[in-house]
CSV table of C-alpha atoms in Angstrom, one decimal:
chain,number,residue,atom,x,y,z
N,20,LYS,CA,-1.8,-14.7,4.2
N,21,GLN,CA,1.0,-12.2,3.6
N,22,GLU,CA,1.6,-9.6,6.3
N,23,VAL,CA,3.9,-6.7,5.9
N,24,THR,CA,5.3,-4.8,9.0
N,25,GLN,CA,7.1,-1.6,9.0
N,26,ILE,CA,9.3,-0.3,11.9
N,27,PRO,CA,9.4,2.3,13.2
N,28,ALA,CA,5.9,3.7,12.8
N,29,ALA,CA,7.3,7.2,13.0
N,30,LEU,CA,10.7,8.7,12.9
N,31,SER,CA,12.0,12.2,13.4
N,32,VAL,CA,15.6,13.1,12.5
N,33,PRO,CA,17.6,16.3,12.0
N,34,GLU,CA,18.4,17.4,8.5
N,35,GLY,CA,21.5,15.8,7.1
N,36,GLU,CA,21.3,12.6,8.9
N,37,ASN,CA,21.4,9.2,7.2
N,38,LEU,CA,18.5,6.9,8.2
N,39,VAL,CA,17.1,3.4,7.7
N,40,LEU,CA,13.5,2.3,7.4
N,41,ASN,CA,12.7,-1.3,7.9
N,42,CYS,CA,10.2,-3.6,6.3
N,43,SER,CA,9.5,-7.3,7.0
N,44,PHE,CA,7.1,-9.7,5.3
N,45,THR,CA,5.9,-13.1,6.4
N,46,ASP,CA,5.8,-15.0,3.1
N,47,SER,CA,9.1,-15.0,1.3
N,48,ALA,CA,7.5,-16.2,-2.0
N,49,ILE,CA,7.3,-12.8,-3.5
N,50,TYR,CA,7.5,-11.5,-7.1
N,51,ASN,CA,8.9,-8.1,-6.1
N,52,LEU,CA,9.0,-5.5,-3.4
N,53,GLN,CA,8.4,-1.8,-3.7
N,54,TRP,CA,9.0,1.3,-1.7
N,55,PHE,CA,6.5,4.2,-2.1
N,56,ARG,CA,6.3,7.7,-0.8
N,57,GLN,CA,3.0,9.2,0.3
N,58,ASP,CA,2.5,12.8,1.1
N,59,PRO,CA,-0.4,13.8,3.3
N,60,GLY,CA,-3.7,13.4,1.5
N,61,LYS,CA,-2.0,12.4,-1.7
N,62,GLY,CA,-1.5,9.3,-3.7
N,63,LEU,CA,1.6,7.1,-3.9
N,64,THR,CA,4.8,7.8,-5.7
N,65,SER,CA,6.9,4.7,-6.5
N,66,LEU,CA,10.5,5.2,-5.3
N,67,LEU,CA,12.2,1.8,-5.9
N,68,LEU,CA,11.2,-1.6,-7.1
N,69,ILE,CA,13.3,-4.6,-6.3
N,70,GLN,CA,12.6,-7.9,-8.2
N,71,SER,CA,12.8,-11.1,-6.2
N,72,SER,CA,16.1,-12.0,-7.9
N,73,GLN,CA,17.7,-8.7,-7.0
N,74,ARG,CA,19.5,-7.7,-3.8
N,75,GLU,CA,19.2,-4.0,-4.0
N,76,GLN,CA,18.3,-0.9,-6.0
N,77,THR,CA,19.5,2.6,-5.9
N,78,SER,CA,18.1,5.9,-7.0
N,79,GLY,CA,19.9,9.1,-6.0
N,80,ARG,CA,20.1,9.3,-2.2
N,81,LEU,CA,17.9,6.2,-1.8
N,82,ASN,CA,19.1,2.6,-1.6
N,83,ALA,CA,16.8,-0.3,-1.0
N,84,SER,CA,17.9,-3.8,-0.1
N,85,LEU,CA,16.1,-7.1,-0.2
N,86,ASP,CA,16.8,-10.3,1.7
N,87,LYS,CA,14.0,-12.5,0.5
N,88,SER,CA,15.0,-15.5,2.5
N,89,SER,CA,14.7,-13.7,5.8
N,90,GLY,CA,11.7,-11.6,4.7
N,91,ARG,CA,13.3,-8.2,5.1
N,92,SER,CA,13.9,-5.1,3.2
N,93,THR,CA,15.5,-1.8,4.2
N,94,LEU,CA,15.3,1.7,2.7
N,95,TYR,CA,18.3,3.8,3.3
N,96,ILE,CA,18.1,7.5,2.9
N,97,ALA,CA,21.3,9.4,2.8
N,98,ALA,CA,21.8,13.1,3.8
N,99,SER,CA,18.1,13.6,4.7
N,100,GLN,CA,16.4,16.8,3.7
N,101,PRO,CA,13.1,18.4,5.0
N,102,GLY,CA,11.6,17.6,1.6
N,103,ASP,CA,12.0,13.9,2.4
N,104,SER,CA,9.3,14.3,5.1
N,105,ALA,CA,6.5,12.0,4.1
N,106,THR,CA,5.1,8.5,4.9
N,107,TYR,CA,7.1,5.7,3.3
N,108,LEU,CA,5.2,2.5,2.4
N,109,CYS,CA,6.6,-0.9,1.7
N,110,ALA,CA,4.6,-3.3,-0.4
N,111,VAL,CA,5.2,-6.8,-1.8
N,112,THR,CA,3.7,-8.6,-4.7
N,113,GLY,CA,3.2,-12.3,-4.1
N,114,ALA,CA,4.7,-14.8,-6.5
N,115,GLY,CA,2.1,-15.7,-9.2
N,116,SER,CA,-0.1,-12.8,-8.1
N,117,TYR,CA,-0.5,-9.2,-9.1
N,118,GLN,CA,-1.8,-8.1,-5.7
N,119,LEU,CA,0.2,-5.7,-3.6
N,120,THR,CA,0.2,-6.1,0.2
N,121,PHE,CA,1.1,-2.9,2.0
N,122,GLY,CA,2.6,-2.2,5.4
N,123,LYS,CA,1.2,0.6,7.5
N,124,GLY,CA,4.1,2.9,6.7
N,125,THR,CA,6.7,4.9,8.5
N,126,LYS,CA,6.0,8.6,8.9
N,127,LEU,CA,9.3,10.4,8.5
N,128,SER,CA,9.9,14.0,9.7
N,129,VAL,CA,13.1,15.7,8.8
N,130,ILE,CA,13.7,18.7,11.0
N,131,PRO,CA,15.5,21.7,9.5
O,13,GLY,CA,4.5,8.9,-18.8
O,14,ALA,CA,2.3,6.4,-16.9
O,15,VAL,CA,0.0,9.0,-15.3
O,16,VAL,CA,-3.2,8.0,-13.5
O,17,SER,CA,-5.8,10.6,-12.6
O,18,GLN,CA,-8.8,10.4,-10.2
O,19,HIS,CA,-11.9,12.5,-10.1
O,20,PRO,CA,-13.1,14.0,-7.8
O,21,SER,CA,-10.1,14.6,-5.5
O,22,TRP,CA,-12.5,15.0,-2.6
O,23,VAL,CA,-16.2,14.7,-2.1
O,24,ILE,CA,-18.6,15.3,0.8
O,25,CYS,CA,-22.0,13.7,0.6
O,26,LYS,CA,-25.0,13.0,2.8
O,27,SER,CA,-25.7,9.5,4.2
O,28,GLY,CA,-27.7,7.4,1.9
O,29,THR,CA,-26.5,8.9,-1.4
O,30,SER,CA,-24.3,7.3,-4.0
O,31,VAL,CA,-20.9,8.6,-5.0
O,32,LYS,CA,-19.0,7.8,-8.2
O,33,ILE,CA,-15.2,8.0,-8.4
O,34,GLU,CA,-13.4,7.9,-11.7
O,35,CYS,CA,-9.9,6.5,-12.4
O,36,ARG,CA,-8.3,7.2,-15.7
O,37,SER,CA,-5.0,6.1,-17.2
O,38,LEU,CA,-4.0,9.2,-19.2
O,39,ASP,CA,-1.1,7.9,-21.4
O,40,PHE,CA,-1.3,4.2,-21.4
O,41,GLN,CA,-3.9,1.4,-21.7
O,42,ALA,CA,-4.7,-0.3,-18.5
O,43,THR,CA,-5.9,-3.8,-18.8
O,44,THR,CA,-6.2,-4.1,-15.1
O,45,MET,CA,-7.1,-1.5,-12.5
O,46,PHE,CA,-7.1,-1.8,-8.7
O,47,TRP,CA,-9.1,-0.1,-6.1
O,48,TYR,CA,-7.7,0.4,-2.6
O,49,ARG,CA,-9.1,2.0,0.6
O,50,GLN,CA,-7.0,3.6,3.3
O,51,PHE,CA,-8.3,4.5,6.7
O,52,PRO,CA,-6.3,7.0,8.8
O,53,LYS,CA,-3.0,5.6,10.0
O,54,GLN,CA,-3.8,2.3,8.3
O,55,SER,CA,-2.2,0.6,5.3
O,56,LEU,CA,-3.8,0.5,1.9
O,57,MET,CA,-6.2,-2.4,1.6
O,58,LEU,CA,-7.1,-3.8,-1.8
O,59,MET,CA,-10.8,-3.7,-2.3
O,60,ALA,CA,-11.1,-5.1,-5.8
O,61,THR,CA,-9.4,-5.8,-9.0
O,62,SER,CA,-11.0,-5.0,-12.3
O,63,ASN,CA,-10.1,-6.2,-15.8
O,64,GLU,CA,-11.4,-4.4,-18.8
O,65,GLY,CA,-14.6,-5.9,-20.1
O,66,SER,CA,-15.1,-8.3,-17.3
O,67,LYS,CA,-16.6,-8.4,-13.8
O,68,ALA,CA,-14.4,-7.1,-10.9
O,69,THR,CA,-13.0,-9.5,-8.4
O,70,TYR,CA,-13.6,-8.4,-4.9
O,71,GLU,CA,-11.5,-9.1,-1.8
O,72,GLN,CA,-13.0,-10.9,1.1
O,73,GLY,CA,-15.2,-8.7,3.2
O,74,VAL,CA,-15.8,-6.1,0.5
O,75,GLU,CA,-19.5,-5.9,-0.5
O,76,LYS,CA,-19.8,-6.1,-4.3
O,77,ASP,CA,-23.3,-4.7,-4.2
O,78,LYS,CA,-22.2,-1.7,-2.2
O,79,PHE,CA,-19.0,-0.9,-4.1
O,80,LEU,CA,-19.9,-1.1,-7.8
O,81,ILE,CA,-16.9,-1.2,-10.2
O,82,ASN,CA,-17.1,-0.7,-13.9
O,83,HIS,CA,-14.1,-1.0,-16.2
O,84,ALA,CA,-15.7,-0.4,-19.6
O,85,SER,CA,-12.6,0.8,-21.4
O,86,LEU,CA,-8.8,0.4,-21.3
O,87,THR,CA,-8.5,3.9,-19.8
O,88,LEU,CA,-11.4,4.2,-17.4
O,89,SER,CA,-12.6,2.5,-14.3
O,90,THR,CA,-15.3,3.8,-12.0
O,91,LEU,CA,-16.1,2.9,-8.4
O,92,THR,CA,-19.6,3.8,-7.1
O,93,VAL,CA,-20.2,3.8,-3.4
O,94,THR,CA,-23.9,3.1,-3.2
O,95,SER,CA,-26.0,4.2,-0.2
O,96,ALA,CA,-22.9,5.7,1.5
O,97,HIS,CA,-22.7,5.7,5.2
O,98,PRO,CA,-20.3,7.5,7.6
O,99,GLU,CA,-18.2,4.4,8.0
O,100,ASP,CA,-17.5,4.5,4.3
O,101,SER,CA,-15.6,7.7,4.8
O,102,SER,CA,-12.1,7.0,3.7
O,103,PHE,CA,-9.3,7.7,1.2
O,104,TYR,CA,-9.9,5.7,-2.0
O,105,ILE,CA,-6.9,5.2,-4.3
O,106,CYS,CA,-6.9,3.5,-7.7
O,107,SER,CA,-4.0,2.1,-9.6
O,108,ALA,CA,-3.6,0.9,-13.1
O,109,SER,CA,-1.4,-1.6,-14.8
O,110,THR,CA,-0.9,-2.6,-18.4
O,111,THR,CA,-1.2,-6.3,-17.8
O,112,GLY,CA,-1.8,-6.7,-14.1
O,113,LEU,CA,1.6,-8.3,-13.5
O,114,GLU,CA,3.5,-5.1,-14.4
O,115,THR,CA,4.1,-2.1,-12.3
O,116,GLN,CA,1.0,-0.4,-10.8
O,117,TYR,CA,0.7,3.3,-11.3
O,118,PHE,CA,-1.3,5.0,-8.6
O,119,GLY,CA,-3.8,7.8,-8.8
O,120,PRO,CA,-3.7,10.8,-6.4
O,121,GLY,CA,-6.7,9.4,-4.4
O,122,THR,CA,-10.2,10.6,-3.6
O,123,ARG,CA,-11.1,11.6,-0.1
O,124,LEU,CA,-14.7,10.7,0.7
O,125,LEU,CA,-16.6,12.2,3.7
O,126,VAL,CA,-20.1,10.9,4.4
O,127,LEU,CA,-22.1,13.0,6.8
């Protein structure tokens, strides 16, 4: 059974800092990996999707990497802003499946 | 594009009553819709997968007679929590996909509080 772990559970940084969120998964047979953002009491916003054959994806100040063999992904946020404060979720889709397995998330607070 | 809505956004009900939550894909046809539940400080857990016109597939531990799912059209799926109890209080989120293997687009969620 796939398990997804996110470290740290919470992170507080001053505005302007660069930061890295970590995600690990136990079964490397994945179809893709996604990073989502969830604001309090809200649904999910997809940030980046990395196919299993890709190593990284970039969107603006966000960069996500994937090392499938080691079961790890990182989300790098450059020049953090207070508006980045949210919970960031990592989720993997198993190969041959459509099911997403989520981590518990990292709650990010960017202090002005 | 790819907008998914949920209604209601929040609901409070008495124990023993039934609650229906709607999930709609507004600008695309969703062959497959997923229902997730999220308890505080926990990850999203898949409850069931529904394909238009067929019975939903429930995850282990999810009671199909308690959580009734109907996916009668390519743009609408409903989740009915029957005889709701306080332990059913949670955040319910749906997602929709054109084929099931493609990207899932998530709704804004429905917060259910059972008194």
